[in-house]
Short mmCIF file of C-alpha atoms in Angstrom, two decimals:
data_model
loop_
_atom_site.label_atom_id
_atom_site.label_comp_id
_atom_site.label_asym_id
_atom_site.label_seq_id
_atom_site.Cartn_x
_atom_site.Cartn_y
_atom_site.Cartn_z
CA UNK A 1 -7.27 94.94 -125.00
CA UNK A 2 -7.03 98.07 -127.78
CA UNK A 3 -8.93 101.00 -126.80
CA UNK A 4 -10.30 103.90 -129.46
CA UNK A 5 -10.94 107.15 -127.57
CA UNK A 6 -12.56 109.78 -129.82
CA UNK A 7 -12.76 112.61 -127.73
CA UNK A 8 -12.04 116.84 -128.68
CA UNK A 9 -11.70 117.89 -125.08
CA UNK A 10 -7.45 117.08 -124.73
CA UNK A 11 -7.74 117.21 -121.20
CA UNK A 12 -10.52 114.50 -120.71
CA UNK A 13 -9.02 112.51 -123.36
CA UNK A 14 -5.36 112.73 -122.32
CA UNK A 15 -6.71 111.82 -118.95
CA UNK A 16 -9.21 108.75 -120.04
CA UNK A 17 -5.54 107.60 -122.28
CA UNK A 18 -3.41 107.58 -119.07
CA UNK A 19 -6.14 105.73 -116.74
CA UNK A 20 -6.85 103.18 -118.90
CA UNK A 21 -3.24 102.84 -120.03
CA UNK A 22 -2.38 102.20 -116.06
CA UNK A 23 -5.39 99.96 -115.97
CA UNK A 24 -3.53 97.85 -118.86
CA UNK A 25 -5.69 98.88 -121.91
CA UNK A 26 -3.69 99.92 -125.04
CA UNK A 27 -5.36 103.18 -126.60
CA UNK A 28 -5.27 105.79 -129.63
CA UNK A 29 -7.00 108.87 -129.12
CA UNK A 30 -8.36 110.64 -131.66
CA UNK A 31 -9.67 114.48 -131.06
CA UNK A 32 -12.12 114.68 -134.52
CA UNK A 33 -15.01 112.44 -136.03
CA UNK A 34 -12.89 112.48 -139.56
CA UNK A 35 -10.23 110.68 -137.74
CA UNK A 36 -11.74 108.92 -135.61
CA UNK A 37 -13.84 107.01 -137.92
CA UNK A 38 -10.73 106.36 -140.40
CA UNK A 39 -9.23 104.79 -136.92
CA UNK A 40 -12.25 102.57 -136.43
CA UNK A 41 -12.89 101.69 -139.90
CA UNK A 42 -9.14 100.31 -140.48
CA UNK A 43 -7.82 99.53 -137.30
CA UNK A 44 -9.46 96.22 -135.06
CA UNK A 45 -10.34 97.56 -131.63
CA UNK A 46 -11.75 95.57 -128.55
CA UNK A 47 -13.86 98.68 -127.58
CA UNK A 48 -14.59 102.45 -128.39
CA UNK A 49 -15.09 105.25 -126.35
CA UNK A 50 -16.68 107.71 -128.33
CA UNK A 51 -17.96 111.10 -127.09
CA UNK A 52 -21.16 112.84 -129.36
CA UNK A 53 -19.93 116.29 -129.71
CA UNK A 54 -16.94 115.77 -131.93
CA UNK A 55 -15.79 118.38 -134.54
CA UNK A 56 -15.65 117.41 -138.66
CA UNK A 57 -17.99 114.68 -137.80
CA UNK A 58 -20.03 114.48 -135.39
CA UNK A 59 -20.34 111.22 -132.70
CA UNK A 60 -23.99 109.53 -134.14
CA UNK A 61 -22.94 110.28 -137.47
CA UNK A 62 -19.80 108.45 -136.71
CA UNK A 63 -20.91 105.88 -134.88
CA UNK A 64 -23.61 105.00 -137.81
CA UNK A 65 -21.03 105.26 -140.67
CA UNK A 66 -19.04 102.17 -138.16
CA UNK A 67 -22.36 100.05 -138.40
CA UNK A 68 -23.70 100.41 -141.98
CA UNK A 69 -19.62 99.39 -142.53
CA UNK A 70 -19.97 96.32 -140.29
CA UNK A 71 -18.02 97.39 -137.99
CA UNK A 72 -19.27 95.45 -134.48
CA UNK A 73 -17.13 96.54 -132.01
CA UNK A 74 -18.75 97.79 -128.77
CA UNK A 75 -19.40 101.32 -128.39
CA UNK A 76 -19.60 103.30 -125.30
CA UNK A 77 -21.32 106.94 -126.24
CA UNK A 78 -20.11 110.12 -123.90
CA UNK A 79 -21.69 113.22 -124.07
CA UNK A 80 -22.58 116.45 -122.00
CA UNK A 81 -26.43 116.21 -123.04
CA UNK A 82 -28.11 114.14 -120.82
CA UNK A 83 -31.66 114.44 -121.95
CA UNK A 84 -33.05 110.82 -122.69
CA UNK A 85 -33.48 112.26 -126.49
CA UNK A 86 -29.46 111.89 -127.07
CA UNK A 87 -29.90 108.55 -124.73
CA UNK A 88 -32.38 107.00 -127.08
CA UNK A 89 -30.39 108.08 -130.15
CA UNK A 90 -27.54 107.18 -129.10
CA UNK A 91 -28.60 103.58 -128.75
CA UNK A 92 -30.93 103.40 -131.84
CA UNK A 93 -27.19 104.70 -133.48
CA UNK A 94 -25.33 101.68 -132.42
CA UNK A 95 -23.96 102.48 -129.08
CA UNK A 96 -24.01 99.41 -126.58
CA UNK A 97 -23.70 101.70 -123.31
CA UNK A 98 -23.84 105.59 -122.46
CA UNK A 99 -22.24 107.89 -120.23
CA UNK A 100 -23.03 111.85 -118.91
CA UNK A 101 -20.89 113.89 -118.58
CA UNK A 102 -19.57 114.46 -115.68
CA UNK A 103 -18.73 110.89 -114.46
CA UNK A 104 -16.47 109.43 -112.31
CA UNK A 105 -13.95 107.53 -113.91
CA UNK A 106 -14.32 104.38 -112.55
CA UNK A 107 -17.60 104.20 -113.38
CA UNK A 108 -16.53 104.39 -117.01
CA UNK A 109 -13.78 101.57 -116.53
CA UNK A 110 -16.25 99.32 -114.93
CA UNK A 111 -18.56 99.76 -118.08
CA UNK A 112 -15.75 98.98 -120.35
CA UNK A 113 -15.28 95.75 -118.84
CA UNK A 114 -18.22 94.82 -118.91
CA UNK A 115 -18.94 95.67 -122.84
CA UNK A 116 -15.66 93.55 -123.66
CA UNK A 117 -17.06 91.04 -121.29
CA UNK A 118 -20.18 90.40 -123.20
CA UNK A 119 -18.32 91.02 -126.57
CA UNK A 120 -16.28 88.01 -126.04
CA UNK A 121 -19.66 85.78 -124.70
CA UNK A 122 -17.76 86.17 -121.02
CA UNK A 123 -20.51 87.29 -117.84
CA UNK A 124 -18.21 87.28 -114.96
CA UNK A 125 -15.68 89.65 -113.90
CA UNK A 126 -13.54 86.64 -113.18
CA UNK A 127 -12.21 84.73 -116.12
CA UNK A 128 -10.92 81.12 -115.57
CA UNK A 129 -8.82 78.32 -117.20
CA UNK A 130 -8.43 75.16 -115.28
CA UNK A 131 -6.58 76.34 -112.53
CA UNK A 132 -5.70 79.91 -113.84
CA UNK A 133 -7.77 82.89 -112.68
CA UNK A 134 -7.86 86.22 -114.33
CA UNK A 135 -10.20 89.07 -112.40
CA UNK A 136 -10.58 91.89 -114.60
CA UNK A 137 -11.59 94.41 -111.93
CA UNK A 138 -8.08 94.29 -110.08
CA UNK A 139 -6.20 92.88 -112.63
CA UNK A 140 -5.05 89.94 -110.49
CA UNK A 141 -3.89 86.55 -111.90
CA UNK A 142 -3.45 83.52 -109.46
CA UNK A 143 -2.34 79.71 -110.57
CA UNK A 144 -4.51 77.04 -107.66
CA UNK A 145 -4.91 79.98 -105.55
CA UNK A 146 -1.72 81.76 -105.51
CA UNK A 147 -0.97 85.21 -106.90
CA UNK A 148 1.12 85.41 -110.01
CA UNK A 149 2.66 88.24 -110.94
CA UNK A 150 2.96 89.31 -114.70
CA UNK A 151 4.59 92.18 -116.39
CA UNK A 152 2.09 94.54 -118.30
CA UNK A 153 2.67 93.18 -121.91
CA UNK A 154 2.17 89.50 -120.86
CA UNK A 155 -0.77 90.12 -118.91
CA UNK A 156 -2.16 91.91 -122.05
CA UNK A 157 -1.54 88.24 -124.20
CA UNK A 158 -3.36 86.28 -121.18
CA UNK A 159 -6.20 88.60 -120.90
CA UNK A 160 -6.79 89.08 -124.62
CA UNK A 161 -6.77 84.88 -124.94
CA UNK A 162 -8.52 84.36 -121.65
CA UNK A 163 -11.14 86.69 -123.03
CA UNK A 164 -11.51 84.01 -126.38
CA UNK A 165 -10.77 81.07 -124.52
CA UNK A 166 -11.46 78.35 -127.07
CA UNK A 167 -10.06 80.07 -129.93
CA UNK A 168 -7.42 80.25 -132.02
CA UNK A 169 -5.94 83.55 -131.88
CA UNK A 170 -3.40 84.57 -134.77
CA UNK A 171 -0.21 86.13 -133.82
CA UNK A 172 -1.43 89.29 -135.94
CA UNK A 173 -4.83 89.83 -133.62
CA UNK A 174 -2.72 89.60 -130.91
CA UNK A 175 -0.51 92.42 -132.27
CA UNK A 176 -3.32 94.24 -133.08
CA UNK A 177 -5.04 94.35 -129.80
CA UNK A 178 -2.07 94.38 -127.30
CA UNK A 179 -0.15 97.17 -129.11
CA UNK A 180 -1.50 100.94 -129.46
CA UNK A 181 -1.23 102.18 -133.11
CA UNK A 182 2.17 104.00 -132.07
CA UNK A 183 4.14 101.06 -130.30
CA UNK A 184 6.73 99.33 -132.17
CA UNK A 185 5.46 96.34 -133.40
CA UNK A 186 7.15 92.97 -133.68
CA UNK A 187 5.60 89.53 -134.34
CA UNK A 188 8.61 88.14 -132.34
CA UNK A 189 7.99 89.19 -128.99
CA UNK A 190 4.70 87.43 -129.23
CA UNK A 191 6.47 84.23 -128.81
CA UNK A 192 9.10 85.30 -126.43
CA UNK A 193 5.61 86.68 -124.20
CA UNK A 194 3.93 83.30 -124.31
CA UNK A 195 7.29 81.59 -123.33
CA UNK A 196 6.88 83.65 -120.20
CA UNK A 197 3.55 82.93 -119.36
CA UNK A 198 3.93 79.45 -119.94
CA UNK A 199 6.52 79.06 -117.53
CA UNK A 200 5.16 80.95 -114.71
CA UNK A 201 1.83 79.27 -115.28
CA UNK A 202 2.47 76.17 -116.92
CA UNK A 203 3.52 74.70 -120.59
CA UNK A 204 0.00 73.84 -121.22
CA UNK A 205 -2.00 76.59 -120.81
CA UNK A 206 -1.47 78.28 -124.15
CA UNK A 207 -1.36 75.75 -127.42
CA UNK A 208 0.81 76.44 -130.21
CA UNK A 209 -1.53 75.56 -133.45
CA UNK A 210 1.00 75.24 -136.06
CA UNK A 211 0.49 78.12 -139.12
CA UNK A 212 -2.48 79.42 -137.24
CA UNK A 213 -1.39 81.12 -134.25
CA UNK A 214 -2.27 80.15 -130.16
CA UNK A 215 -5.46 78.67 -128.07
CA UNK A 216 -6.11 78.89 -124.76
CA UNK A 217 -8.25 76.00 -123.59
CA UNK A 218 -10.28 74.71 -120.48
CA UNK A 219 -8.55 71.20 -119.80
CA UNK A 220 -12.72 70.73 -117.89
CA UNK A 221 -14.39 71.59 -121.59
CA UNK A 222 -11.73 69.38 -123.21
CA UNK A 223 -13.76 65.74 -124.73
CA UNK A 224 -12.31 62.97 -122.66
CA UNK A 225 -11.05 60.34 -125.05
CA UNK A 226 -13.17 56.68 -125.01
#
């Protein structure tokens, strides 16, 4: 899952980059409003963190230039005013969730989830595909029970197709939203990442669709054949 942070304080926002980067999330940080609203006007982005006191621009001015541009991703609004004033514009701006300042960081990572959650139609912390479990809390994958154990980048593909099971996913979303704006990106690896998963978990639990890119499918919401 890609990650905007638009945050001026480089402390806070180096630290929110690393912590989310350890919990798996690709981010790009951005430390003005002018910035950050080129980011998340031209880049796709599963999420944005998005604190109110910004420089250039500031965060509700931001945050309504994203929506009047159709930009739907879900917003989570930080800010060191906590009167419920700034709450209640904050949401009337577009935000989906808000934060105080100060706040314990896990706190913030279990709100995250749950906006991508119910961005992707998904209620439960646990996501599941026939036999394949994927809890998003601890990051833990097991196949009938048993723990599986991913590297970072192919537990990035699962997630991001667990979390639009049903779809079909192009190879160039999933480049978008595994990869950070800075990382090296190549199409290939895609492939050479699904190989992987497939044969750890099994050749049929990501579908090639020819010109189109990959779907991950519940063989239980499959239509039996008469």
């Amino acid at each position: 899952m890609r990650i905007l942070i638009v945050e001026d304080e480089p402390t806070l926002g180096l630290q929110l980059k690393t912590t989310l980067e350890q919990n798996g999330y690709a981010i790009d940080l951005s430390t003005d409003g002018e910035d950050g609203h080129f980011l998340g006007s031209t880049e796709d982005y599963d999420a944005v963190i998005l604190d109110l006191g910004l420089p250039e621009i500031d965060g509700l001015t931001v945050l309504g230039m994203w929506r009047k541009e159709g930009r739907k991703f879900p917003v989570l609004v930080l800010t060191a005013r906590d009167s419920w004033s700034d709450k209640v514009a904050g949401l009337d701006a577009g935000a989906d969730d808000y934060l105080a300042k100060p706040f314990q960081t896990e706190e913030l990572i279990a709100r995250l989830r749950a906006l991508i959650r119910r961005a992707s139609g998904n209620t439960s912390s646990e996501l599941t595909a026939g036999d394949v479990r994927l809890d998003t809390r601890s990051g833990r994958v097991t196949l009938k029970g048993e723990p599986v154990k991913l590297t970072a980048q192919e537990y990035k593909l699962l997630s991001y197709l667990m979390h639009h099971k049903g779809k079909v996913v192009s190879r160039t979303e999933l480049i978008e939203h595994i990869y950070d704006q800075d990382f090296d990106r190549d199409s290939n690896t895609i492939e050479v990442f699904v190989t992987r998963i497939r044969k750890k978990l099994g050749a049929e639990v990501i579908t090639t669709i020819r010109g189109l890119g990959y779907s991950l499918d519940d063989p239980a919401e499959q239509p039996r054949a008469s």
